[in-house]
Amino acid sequence: MPQHGRTLPTVDLSMLLNQASYAVSMRLGAALAAIDISVKTYCVLAKGVEGDFTQAQLAERAWMDKTTMVNVLDDMERSGLASRTMSPTDRRVRIVAITAKGRSLLNKADAIVQTTYDEVLESMTGARRTEFLNELTALVEGPLAAPFHMEEQLRTRRSKS
């Protein structure tokens, strides 16, 4: 629709996606606070429970920069949720393991996260919800896959290796 000689975009997609991301993140953070963990801690628990990874590998899997990962792991270690041990092949490298306490907390957190997602998506039923999630996934794996928000940090990290 022309306004002041302009043809405006039909929708402000950037604003919509940004607001949705912000609102989901805030809801998730508030919900996880009930069990005294952050969204970042949840992310590290969820990715770290899949195996033993170096800090750098886990940072990449969790889409976090190195400094953030170290800070989150410091907190997790103090809380007994994770442990770091020296790599048997490289003493400069630390291997992260999620503890039994961390696994137990992750089970509670998974339920909280699913409940939060269900609440966010409650206005969409069955097929509509599935279609929305499939389309959003297709966007993120397709035209919105790049540039990846961690791309510069990952490229820097890989070039130093």
Tab-separated table of N, CA and C in Angstrom:
chain	number	residue	atom	x	y	z
A	1	MET	N	0.845	-1.168	0.000
A	1	MET	CA	0.000	0.000	0.000
A	1	MET	C	0.892	1.233	0.000
A	2	PRO	N	0.706	2.141	-0.952
A	2	PRO	CA	1.540	3.333	-1.036
A	2	PRO	C	1.299	4.277	0.143
A	3	GLN	N	2.395	4.783	0.683
A	3	GLN	CA	2.323	5.759	1.774
A	3	GLN	C	3.526	6.659	1.600
A	4	HIS	N	3.288	7.961	1.434
A	4	HIS	CA	4.377	8.923	1.206
A	4	HIS	C	5.252	8.484	0.033
A	5	GLY	N	4.612	7.979	-1.016
A	5	GLY	CA	5.351	7.585	-2.204
A	5	GLY	C	6.055	6.242	-2.077
A	6	ARG	N	5.797	5.540	-0.997
A	6	ARG	CA	6.451	4.239	-0.772
A	6	ARG	C	5.446	3.112	-0.968
A	7	THR	N	5.951	1.971	-1.320
A	7	THR	CA	5.151	0.759	-1.289
A	7	THR	C	5.671	-0.053	-0.117
A	8	LEU	N	4.860	-0.134	0.924
A	8	LEU	CA	5.285	-0.801	2.160
A	8	LEU	C	5.254	-2.315	2.014
A	9	PRO	N	6.148	-2.997	2.708
A	9	PRO	CA	6.068	-4.462	2.731
A	9	PRO	C	4.720	-4.893	3.319
A	10	THR	N	4.224	-6.036	2.898
A	10	THR	CA	2.920	-6.502	3.383
A	10	THR	C	2.957	-6.888	4.855
A	11	VAL	N	4.134	-7.217	5.373
A	11	VAL	CA	4.276	-7.620	6.769
A	11	VAL	C	5.697	-7.280	7.222
A	12	ASP	N	5.859	-6.971	8.490
A	12	ASP	CA	7.194	-6.739	9.042
A	12	ASP	C	7.685	-8.055	9.635
A	13	LEU	N	8.169	-8.917	8.749
A	13	LEU	CA	8.597	-10.259	9.142
A	13	LEU	C	9.690	-10.233	10.199
A	14	SER	N	10.632	-9.337	10.069
A	14	SER	CA	11.723	-9.228	11.035
A	14	SER	C	11.188	-8.939	12.429
A	15	MET	N	10.261	-7.989	12.524
A	15	MET	CA	9.682	-7.645	13.819
A	15	MET	C	8.895	-8.819	14.383
A	16	LEU	N	8.114	-9.491	13.560
A	16	LEU	CA	7.321	-10.627	14.029
A	16	LEU	C	8.206	-11.746	14.573
A	17	LEU	N	9.239	-12.116	13.824
A	17	LEU	CA	10.131	-13.190	14.271
A	17	LEU	C	10.925	-12.781	15.511
A	18	ASN	N	11.362	-11.526	15.550
A	18	ASN	CA	12.107	-11.033	16.705
A	18	ASN	C	11.236	-11.046	17.958
A	19	GLN	N	10.005	-10.552	17.854
A	19	GLN	CA	9.094	-10.534	19.002
A	19	GLN	C	8.768	-11.952	19.460
A	20	ALA	N	8.510	-12.842	18.522
A	20	ALA	CA	8.205	-14.228	18.880
A	20	ALA	C	9.383	-14.860	19.614
A	21	SER	N	10.577	-14.657	19.110
A	21	SER	CA	11.772	-15.207	19.742
A	21	SER	C	11.963	-14.647	21.146
A	22	TYR	N	11.805	-13.344	21.280
A	22	TYR	CA	11.971	-12.689	22.575
A	22	TYR	C	10.932	-13.199	23.579
A	23	ALA	N	9.671	-13.255	23.162
A	23	ALA	CA	8.596	-13.680	24.063
A	23	ALA	C	8.777	-15.138	24.505
A	24	VAL	N	9.129	-16.018	23.585
A	24	VAL	CA	9.351	-17.429	23.942
A	24	VAL	C	10.530	-17.540	24.900
A	25	SER	N	11.595	-16.816	24.617
A	25	SER	CA	12.774	-16.848	25.483
A	25	SER	C	12.450	-16.366	26.893
A	26	MET	N	11.687	-15.290	26.996
A	26	MET	CA	11.321	-14.761	28.312
A	26	MET	C	10.416	-15.731	29.071
A	27	ARG	N	9.446	-16.320	28.389
A	27	ARG	CA	8.562	-17.302	29.032
A	27	ARG	C	9.356	-18.516	29.501
A	28	LEU	N	10.251	-18.967	28.652
A	28	LEU	CA	11.067	-20.132	28.998
A	28	LEU	C	11.954	-19.822	30.194
A	29	GLY	N	12.562	-18.648	30.196
A	29	GLY	CA	13.409	-18.250	31.312
A	29	GLY	C	12.638	-18.194	32.619
A	30	ALA	N	11.433	-17.631	32.587
A	30	ALA	CA	10.603	-17.548	33.792
A	30	ALA	C	10.182	-18.933	34.264
A	31	ALA	N	9.832	-19.795	33.346
A	31	ALA	CA	9.396	-21.144	33.710
A	31	ALA	C	10.552	-21.958	34.302
A	32	LEU	N	11.734	-21.859	33.698
A	32	LEU	CA	12.889	-22.618	34.192
A	32	LEU	C	13.416	-22.069	35.517
A	33	ALA	N	13.136	-20.816	35.798
A	33	ALA	CA	13.554	-20.227	37.079
A	33	ALA	C	12.912	-20.964	38.252
A	34	ALA	N	11.787	-21.619	38.003
A	34	ALA	CA	11.111	-22.383	39.060
A	34	ALA	C	11.984	-23.529	39.570
A	35	ILE	N	12.898	-24.008	38.737
A	35	ILE	CA	13.824	-25.062	39.183
A	35	ILE	C	15.258	-24.516	39.246
A	36	ASP	N	15.354	-23.208	39.245
A	36	ASP	CA	16.622	-22.505	39.469
A	36	ASP	C	17.681	-22.760	38.398
A	37	ILE	N	17.248	-22.815	37.131
A	37	ILE	CA	18.216	-22.875	36.040
A	37	ILE	C	17.826	-21.861	34.969
A	38	SER	N	18.818	-21.495	34.173
A	38	SER	CA	18.602	-20.556	33.074
A	38	SER	C	18.348	-21.323	31.780
A	39	VAL	N	17.908	-20.599	30.758
A	39	VAL	CA	17.732	-21.198	29.440
A	39	VAL	C	19.077	-21.722	28.934
A	40	LYS	N	20.150	-20.981	29.178
A	40	LYS	CA	21.479	-21.426	28.736
A	40	LYS	C	21.896	-22.710	29.433
A	41	THR	N	21.632	-22.797	30.732
A	41	THR	CA	21.957	-24.029	31.457
A	41	THR	C	21.143	-25.192	30.901
A	42	TYR	N	19.873	-24.951	30.648
A	42	TYR	CA	19.030	-25.997	30.058
A	42	TYR	C	19.618	-26.455	28.724
A	43	CYS	N	20.010	-25.514	27.907
A	43	CYS	CA	20.566	-25.844	26.595
A	43	CYS	C	21.823	-26.699	26.726
A	44	VAL	N	22.702	-26.336	27.637
A	44	VAL	CA	23.941	-27.107	27.835
A	44	VAL	C	23.618	-28.497	28.381
A	45	LEU	N	22.688	-28.582	29.308
A	45	LEU	CA	22.275	-29.897	29.818
A	45	LEU	C	21.723	-30.759	28.681
A	46	ALA	N	20.832	-30.184	27.887
A	46	ALA	CA	20.180	-30.933	26.814
A	46	ALA	C	21.174	-31.403	25.757
A	47	LYS	N	22.127	-30.571	25.416
A	47	LYS	CA	23.121	-30.960	24.408
A	47	LYS	C	24.212	-31.839	25.017
A	48	GLY	N	24.587	-31.553	26.257
A	48	GLY	CA	25.666	-32.290	26.897
A	48	GLY	C	25.307	-33.705	27.282
A	49	VAL	N	24.040	-33.971	27.532
A	49	VAL	CA	23.606	-35.298	27.944
A	49	VAL	C	23.706	-36.308	26.794
A	50	GLU	N	23.864	-35.812	25.581
A	50	GLU	CA	23.934	-36.677	24.402
A	50	GLU	C	25.280	-37.383	24.256
A	51	GLY	N	26.268	-37.044	25.090
A	51	GLY	CA	27.574	-37.696	25.021
A	51	GLY	C	28.616	-36.876	25.746
A	52	ASP	N	29.851	-37.322	25.705
A	52	ASP	CA	30.949	-36.568	26.294
A	52	ASP	C	31.580	-35.710	25.201
A	53	PHE	N	31.624	-34.412	25.468
A	53	PHE	CA	32.126	-33.464	24.480
A	53	PHE	C	33.165	-32.562	25.127
A	54	THR	N	34.048	-32.034	24.299
A	54	THR	CA	34.948	-31.000	24.796
A	54	THR	C	34.115	-29.738	24.996
A	55	GLN	N	34.662	-28.787	25.747
A	55	GLN	CA	33.957	-27.514	25.935
A	55	GLN	C	33.670	-26.866	24.594
A	56	ALA	N	34.640	-26.899	23.688
A	56	ALA	CA	34.462	-26.271	22.375
A	56	ALA	C	33.371	-26.978	21.570
A	57	GLN	N	33.358	-28.311	21.598
A	57	GLN	CA	32.326	-29.054	20.880
A	57	GLN	C	30.944	-28.749	21.450
A	58	LEU	N	30.864	-28.705	22.772
A	58	LEU	CA	29.583	-28.434	23.421
A	58	LEU	C	29.119	-27.004	23.128
A	59	ALA	N	30.048	-26.065	23.100
A	59	ALA	CA	29.701	-24.683	22.762
A	59	ALA	C	29.103	-24.621	21.357
A	60	GLU	N	29.690	-25.331	20.437
A	60	GLU	CA	29.181	-25.344	19.066
A	60	GLU	C	27.807	-26.004	19.010
A	61	ARG	N	27.630	-27.123	19.686
A	61	ARG	CA	26.345	-27.821	19.700
A	61	ARG	C	25.250	-26.964	20.336
A	62	ALA	N	25.617	-26.181	21.357
A	62	ALA	CA	24.649	-25.344	22.080
A	62	ALA	C	24.541	-23.941	21.488
A	63	TRP	N	25.278	-23.664	20.415
A	63	TRP	CA	25.246	-22.358	19.752
A	63	TRP	C	25.639	-21.245	20.718
A	64	MET	N	26.724	-21.475	21.453
A	64	MET	CA	27.223	-20.472	22.405
A	64	MET	C	28.666	-20.146	22.085
A	65	ASP	N	29.049	-18.920	22.401
A	65	ASP	CA	30.453	-18.556	22.253
A	65	ASP	C	31.233	-19.172	23.424
A	66	LYS	N	32.536	-19.220	23.263
A	66	LYS	CA	33.415	-19.876	24.239
A	66	LYS	C	33.288	-19.269	25.638
A	67	THR	N	33.273	-17.950	25.728
A	67	THR	CA	33.208	-17.284	27.026
A	67	THR	C	31.906	-17.611	27.745
A	68	THR	N	30.800	-17.552	27.023
A	68	THR	CA	29.506	-17.887	27.621
A	68	THR	C	29.505	-19.333	28.095
A	69	MET	N	30.040	-20.234	27.274
A	69	MET	CA	30.073	-21.652	27.644
A	69	MET	C	30.866	-21.850	28.932
A	70	VAL	N	32.016	-21.221	29.042
A	70	VAL	CA	32.840	-21.362	30.254
A	70	VAL	C	32.066	-20.860	31.475
A	71	ASN	N	31.397	-19.720	31.342
A	71	ASN	CA	30.634	-19.170	32.465
A	71	ASN	C	29.482	-20.091	32.871
A	72	VAL	N	28.772	-20.614	31.893
A	72	VAL	CA	27.664	-21.534	32.182
A	72	VAL	C	28.200	-22.802	32.840
A	73	LEU	N	29.293	-23.342	32.317
A	73	LEU	CA	29.869	-24.565	32.899
A	73	LEU	C	30.402	-24.322	34.308
A	74	ASP	N	30.975	-23.149	34.552
A	74	ASP	CA	31.418	-22.817	35.912
A	74	ASP	C	30.236	-22.905	36.874
A	75	ASP	N	29.105	-22.293	36.501
A	75	ASP	CA	27.903	-22.334	37.336
A	75	ASP	C	27.388	-23.758	37.492
A	76	MET	N	27.396	-24.507	36.406
A	76	MET	CA	26.907	-25.887	36.452
A	76	MET	C	27.777	-26.760	37.345
A	77	GLU	N	29.077	-26.557	37.280
A	77	GLU	CA	29.978	-27.325	38.150
A	77	GLU	C	29.735	-26.991	39.614
A	78	ARG	N	29.600	-25.710	39.919
A	78	ARG	CA	29.332	-25.297	41.303
A	78	ARG	C	28.029	-25.900	41.817
A	79	SER	N	27.064	-26.075	40.933
A	79	SER	CA	25.761	-26.627	41.314
A	79	SER	C	25.729	-28.156	41.255
A	80	GLY	N	26.820	-28.759	40.817
A	80	GLY	CA	26.870	-30.221	40.739
A	80	GLY	C	26.140	-30.808	39.549
A	81	LEU	N	25.902	-29.996	38.512
A	81	LEU	CA	25.166	-30.463	37.333
A	81	LEU	C	26.075	-31.028	36.249
A	82	ALA	N	27.339	-30.666	36.287
A	82	ALA	CA	28.292	-31.116	35.276
A	82	ALA	C	29.678	-31.187	35.898
A	83	SER	N	30.538	-31.945	35.248
A	83	SER	CA	31.939	-31.990	35.673
A	83	SER	C	32.810	-31.874	34.427
A	84	ARG	N	34.001	-31.344	34.636
A	84	ARG	CA	34.977	-31.227	33.550
A	84	ARG	C	36.224	-31.986	33.960
A	85	THR	N	36.695	-32.803	33.040
A	85	THR	CA	37.931	-33.546	33.285
A	85	THR	C	38.902	-33.289	32.137
A	86	MET	N	40.162	-33.458	32.419
A	86	MET	CA	41.186	-33.248	31.400
A	86	MET	C	41.090	-34.336	30.329
A	87	SER	N	41.223	-33.946	29.105
A	87	SER	CA	41.226	-34.905	28.005
A	87	SER	C	42.449	-35.807	28.124
A	88	PRO	N	42.289	-37.103	27.901
A	88	PRO	CA	43.439	-38.003	27.963
A	88	PRO	C	44.436	-37.774	26.819
A	89	THR	N	43.988	-37.103	25.762
A	89	THR	CA	44.854	-36.891	24.606
A	89	THR	C	45.422	-35.480	24.507
A	90	ASP	N	44.831	-34.520	25.235
A	90	ASP	CA	45.287	-33.131	25.164
A	90	ASP	C	44.986	-32.453	26.486
A	91	ARG	N	45.995	-32.204	27.286
A	91	ARG	CA	45.749	-31.669	28.629
A	91	ARG	C	45.228	-30.241	28.638
A	92	ARG	N	45.231	-29.570	27.483
A	92	ARG	CA	44.659	-28.225	27.399
A	92	ARG	C	43.144	-28.270	27.225
A	93	VAL	N	42.623	-29.441	26.923
A	93	VAL	CA	41.206	-29.603	26.593
A	93	VAL	C	40.469	-30.249	27.766
A	94	ARG	N	39.260	-29.749	28.032
A	94	ARG	CA	38.414	-30.307	29.082
A	94	ARG	C	37.218	-31.018	28.454
A	95	ILE	N	36.929	-32.205	29.001
A	95	ILE	CA	35.766	-32.979	28.576
A	95	ILE	C	34.644	-32.720	29.579
A	96	VAL	N	33.457	-32.438	29.069
A	96	VAL	CA	32.311	-32.126	29.916
A	96	VAL	C	31.426	-33.363	30.031
A	97	ALA	N	31.033	-33.676	31.256
A	97	ALA	CA	30.086	-34.758	31.502
A	97	ALA	C	28.953	-34.216	32.371
A	98	ILE	N	27.750	-34.584	32.015
A	98	ILE	CA	26.582	-34.202	32.812
A	98	ILE	C	26.457	-35.217	33.951
A	99	THR	N	26.322	-34.723	35.170
A	99	THR	CA	26.251	-35.588	36.345
A	99	THR	C	24.841	-36.184	36.486
A	100	ALA	N	24.707	-37.122	37.410
A	100	ALA	CA	23.389	-37.707	37.700
A	100	ALA	C	22.419	-36.610	38.145
A	101	LYS	N	22.904	-35.679	38.956
A	101	LYS	CA	22.059	-34.558	39.394
A	101	LYS	C	21.624	-33.728	38.192
A	102	GLY	N	22.538	-33.507	37.247
A	102	GLY	CA	22.214	-32.756	36.037
A	102	GLY	C	21.188	-33.486	35.184
A	103	ARG	N	21.326	-34.808	35.069
A	103	ARG	CA	20.368	-35.609	34.286
A	103	ARG	C	18.980	-35.561	34.919
A	104	SER	N	18.942	-35.649	36.238
A	104	SER	CA	17.669	-35.593	36.952
A	104	SER	C	16.986	-34.234	36.748
A	105	LEU	N	17.764	-33.178	36.864
A	105	LEU	CA	17.222	-31.837	36.663
A	105	LEU	C	16.774	-31.641	35.215
A	106	LEU	N	17.504	-32.224	34.281
A	106	LEU	CA	17.138	-32.119	32.866
A	106	LEU	C	15.771	-32.744	32.621
A	107	ASN	N	15.474	-33.867	33.266
A	107	ASN	CA	14.159	-34.492	33.095
A	107	ASN	C	13.047	-33.536	33.527
A	108	LYS	N	13.243	-32.853	34.650
A	108	LYS	CA	12.259	-31.864	35.118
A	108	LYS	C	12.185	-30.696	34.138
A	109	ALA	N	13.342	-30.244	33.689
A	109	ALA	CA	13.391	-29.099	32.775
A	109	ALA	C	12.724	-29.427	31.439
A	110	ASP	N	12.932	-30.639	30.928
A	110	ASP	CA	12.296	-31.035	29.668
A	110	ASP	C	10.777	-30.905	29.765
A	111	ALA	N	10.219	-31.331	30.895
A	111	ALA	CA	8.770	-31.245	31.089
A	111	ALA	C	8.321	-29.780	31.128
A	112	ILE	N	9.096	-28.941	31.795
A	112	ILE	CA	8.774	-27.510	31.874
A	112	ILE	C	8.853	-26.871	30.492
A	113	VAL	N	9.882	-27.199	29.744
A	113	VAL	CA	10.046	-26.637	28.397
A	113	VAL	C	8.881	-27.075	27.502
A	114	GLN	N	8.526	-28.360	27.552
A	114	GLN	CA	7.421	-28.833	26.715
A	114	GLN	C	6.116	-28.152	27.094
A	115	THR	N	5.870	-27.996	28.391
A	115	THR	CA	4.656	-27.306	28.844
A	115	THR	C	4.638	-25.868	28.342
A	116	THR	N	5.776	-25.200	28.414
A	116	THR	CA	5.868	-23.816	27.939
A	116	THR	C	5.598	-23.747	26.441
A	117	TYR	N	6.198	-24.640	25.677
A	117	TYR	CA	5.957	-24.660	24.231
A	117	TYR	C	4.485	-24.939	23.932
A	118	ASP	N	3.895	-25.869	24.674
A	118	ASP	CA	2.474	-26.179	24.462
A	118	ASP	C	1.607	-24.961	24.750
A	119	GLU	N	1.943	-24.214	25.803
A	119	GLU	CA	1.190	-23.005	26.129
A	119	GLU	C	1.328	-21.955	25.030
A	120	VAL	N	2.533	-21.800	24.524
A	120	VAL	CA	2.774	-20.819	23.457
A	120	VAL	C	1.985	-21.186	22.199
A	121	LEU	N	1.907	-22.472	21.922
A	121	LEU	CA	1.272	-22.930	20.688
A	121	LEU	C	-0.178	-23.380	20.877
A	122	GLU	N	-0.751	-23.141	22.056
A	122	GLU	CA	-2.076	-23.684	22.356
A	122	GLU	C	-3.174	-23.199	21.417
A	123	SER	N	-3.012	-22.044	20.809
A	123	SER	CA	-4.044	-21.560	19.888
A	123	SER	C	-4.025	-22.313	18.560
A	124	MET	N	-2.980	-23.076	18.345
A	124	MET	CA	-2.883	-23.869	17.114
A	124	MET	C	-3.161	-25.330	17.450
A	125	THR	N	-4.079	-25.898	16.735
A	125	THR	CA	-4.418	-27.293	17.000
A	125	THR	C	-3.767	-28.212	15.978
A	126	GLY	N	-3.631	-29.465	16.351
A	126	GLY	CA	-3.148	-30.558	15.513
A	126	GLY	C	-2.415	-30.222	14.238
A	127	ALA	N	-3.144	-30.313	13.124
A	127	ALA	CA	-2.534	-30.141	11.805
A	127	ALA	C	-1.970	-28.740	11.619
A	128	ARG	N	-2.660	-27.742	12.152
A	128	ARG	CA	-2.179	-26.356	12.015
A	128	ARG	C	-0.845	-26.176	12.747
A	129	ARG	N	-0.736	-26.732	13.947
A	129	ARG	CA	0.507	-26.654	14.720
A	129	ARG	C	1.630	-27.382	13.987
A	130	THR	N	1.340	-28.584	13.523
A	130	THR	CA	2.341	-29.370	12.794
A	130	THR	C	2.813	-28.623	11.554
A	131	GLU	N	1.867	-28.047	10.816
A	131	GLU	CA	2.217	-27.291	9.608
A	131	GLU	C	3.080	-26.081	9.952
A	132	PHE	N	2.707	-25.341	10.991
A	132	PHE	CA	3.487	-24.176	11.419
A	132	PHE	C	4.913	-24.584	11.769
A	133	LEU	N	5.065	-25.626	12.591
A	133	LEU	CA	6.403	-26.060	13.008
A	133	LEU	C	7.209	-26.587	11.827
A	134	ASN	N	6.559	-27.296	10.913
A	134	ASN	CA	7.256	-27.777	9.717
A	134	ASN	C	7.732	-26.613	8.853
A	135	GLU	N	6.885	-25.600	8.684
A	135	GLU	CA	7.252	-24.436	7.875
A	135	GLU	C	8.362	-23.618	8.540
A	136	LEU	N	8.264	-23.445	9.855
A	136	LEU	CA	9.311	-22.713	10.581
A	136	LEU	C	10.641	-23.462	10.482
A	137	THR	N	10.602	-24.772	10.631
A	137	THR	CA	11.809	-25.589	10.498
A	137	THR	C	12.378	-25.472	9.085
A	138	ALA	N	11.512	-25.513	8.086
A	138	ALA	CA	11.967	-25.381	6.697
A	138	ALA	C	12.643	-24.033	6.460
A	139	LEU	N	12.107	-22.970	7.058
A	139	LEU	CA	12.738	-21.654	6.920
A	139	LEU	C	14.120	-21.639	7.562
A	140	VAL	N	14.217	-22.171	8.781
A	140	VAL	CA	15.480	-22.133	9.518
A	140	VAL	C	16.523	-23.064	8.899
A	141	GLU	N	16.081	-24.155	8.304
A	141	GLU	CA	17.018	-25.065	7.644
A	141	GLU	C	17.278	-24.665	6.193
A	142	GLY	N	16.453	-23.790	5.656
A	142	GLY	CA	16.572	-23.363	4.263
A	142	GLY	C	17.067	-21.933	4.139
A	143	PRO	N	16.184	-21.015	3.694
A	143	PRO	CA	16.638	-19.650	3.404
A	143	PRO	C	17.135	-18.872	4.627
A	144	LEU	N	16.728	-19.261	5.834
A	144	LEU	CA	17.186	-18.551	7.033
A	144	LEU	C	18.303	-19.297	7.765
A	145	ALA	N	18.900	-20.284	7.116
A	145	ALA	CA	19.995	-21.045	7.736
A	145	ALA	C	21.290	-20.234	7.786
A	146	ALA	N	21.404	-19.259	6.914
A	146	ALA	CA	22.624	-18.450	6.878
A	146	ALA	C	22.228	-16.989	6.693
A	147	PRO	N	22.951	-16.070	7.250
A	147	PRO	CA	24.086	-16.353	8.131
A	147	PRO	C	23.601	-16.862	9.482
A	148	PHE	N	24.329	-17.811	9.999
A	148	PHE	CA	24.033	-18.397	11.293
A	148	PHE	C	24.504	-17.430	12.362
A	149	HIS	N	23.733	-17.233	13.421
A	149	HIS	CA	24.053	-16.196	14.408
A	149	HIS	C	25.372	-16.439	15.132
A	150	MET	N	25.901	-17.641	15.095
A	150	MET	CA	27.186	-17.928	15.728
A	150	MET	C	28.302	-18.066	14.686
A	151	GLU	N	27.991	-17.817	13.437
A	151	GLU	CA	28.912	-18.084	12.341
A	151	GLU	C	30.284	-17.442	12.522
A	152	GLU	N	30.342	-16.181	12.855
A	152	GLU	CA	31.625	-15.488	12.999
A	152	GLU	C	32.451	-16.095	14.122
A	153	GLN	N	31.820	-16.370	15.268
A	153	GLN	CA	32.552	-16.952	16.388
A	153	GLN	C	33.038	-18.350	16.049
A	154	LEU	N	32.205	-19.153	15.362
A	154	LEU	CA	32.613	-20.503	14.994
A	154	LEU	C	33.744	-20.464	13.968
A	155	ARG	N	33.648	-19.545	13.001
A	155	ARG	CA	34.695	-19.430	11.980
A	155	ARG	C	36.010	-19.035	12.646
A	156	THR	N	35.951	-18.108	13.584
A	156	THR	CA	37.155	-17.677	14.315
A	156	THR	C	37.736	-18.841	15.105
A	157	ARG	N	36.870	-19.581	15.795
A	157	ARG	CA	37.317	-20.707	16.607
A	157	ARG	C	37.977	-21.772	15.720
A	158	ARG	N	37.367	-22.079	14.580
A	158	ARG	CA	37.919	-23.114	13.686
A	158	ARG	C	39.248	-22.667	13.074
A	159	SER	N	39.366	-21.384	12.758
A	159	SER	CA	40.607	-20.908	12.141
A	159	SER	C	41.772	-20.928	13.124
A	160	LYS	N	41.472	-20.885	14.418
A	160	LYS	CA	42.517	-20.934	15.432
A	160	LYS	C	42.967	-22.360	15.719
A	161	SER	N	42.132	-23.342	15.317
A	161	SER	CA	42.430	-24.762	15.590
A	161	SER	C	43.567	-25.274	14.751
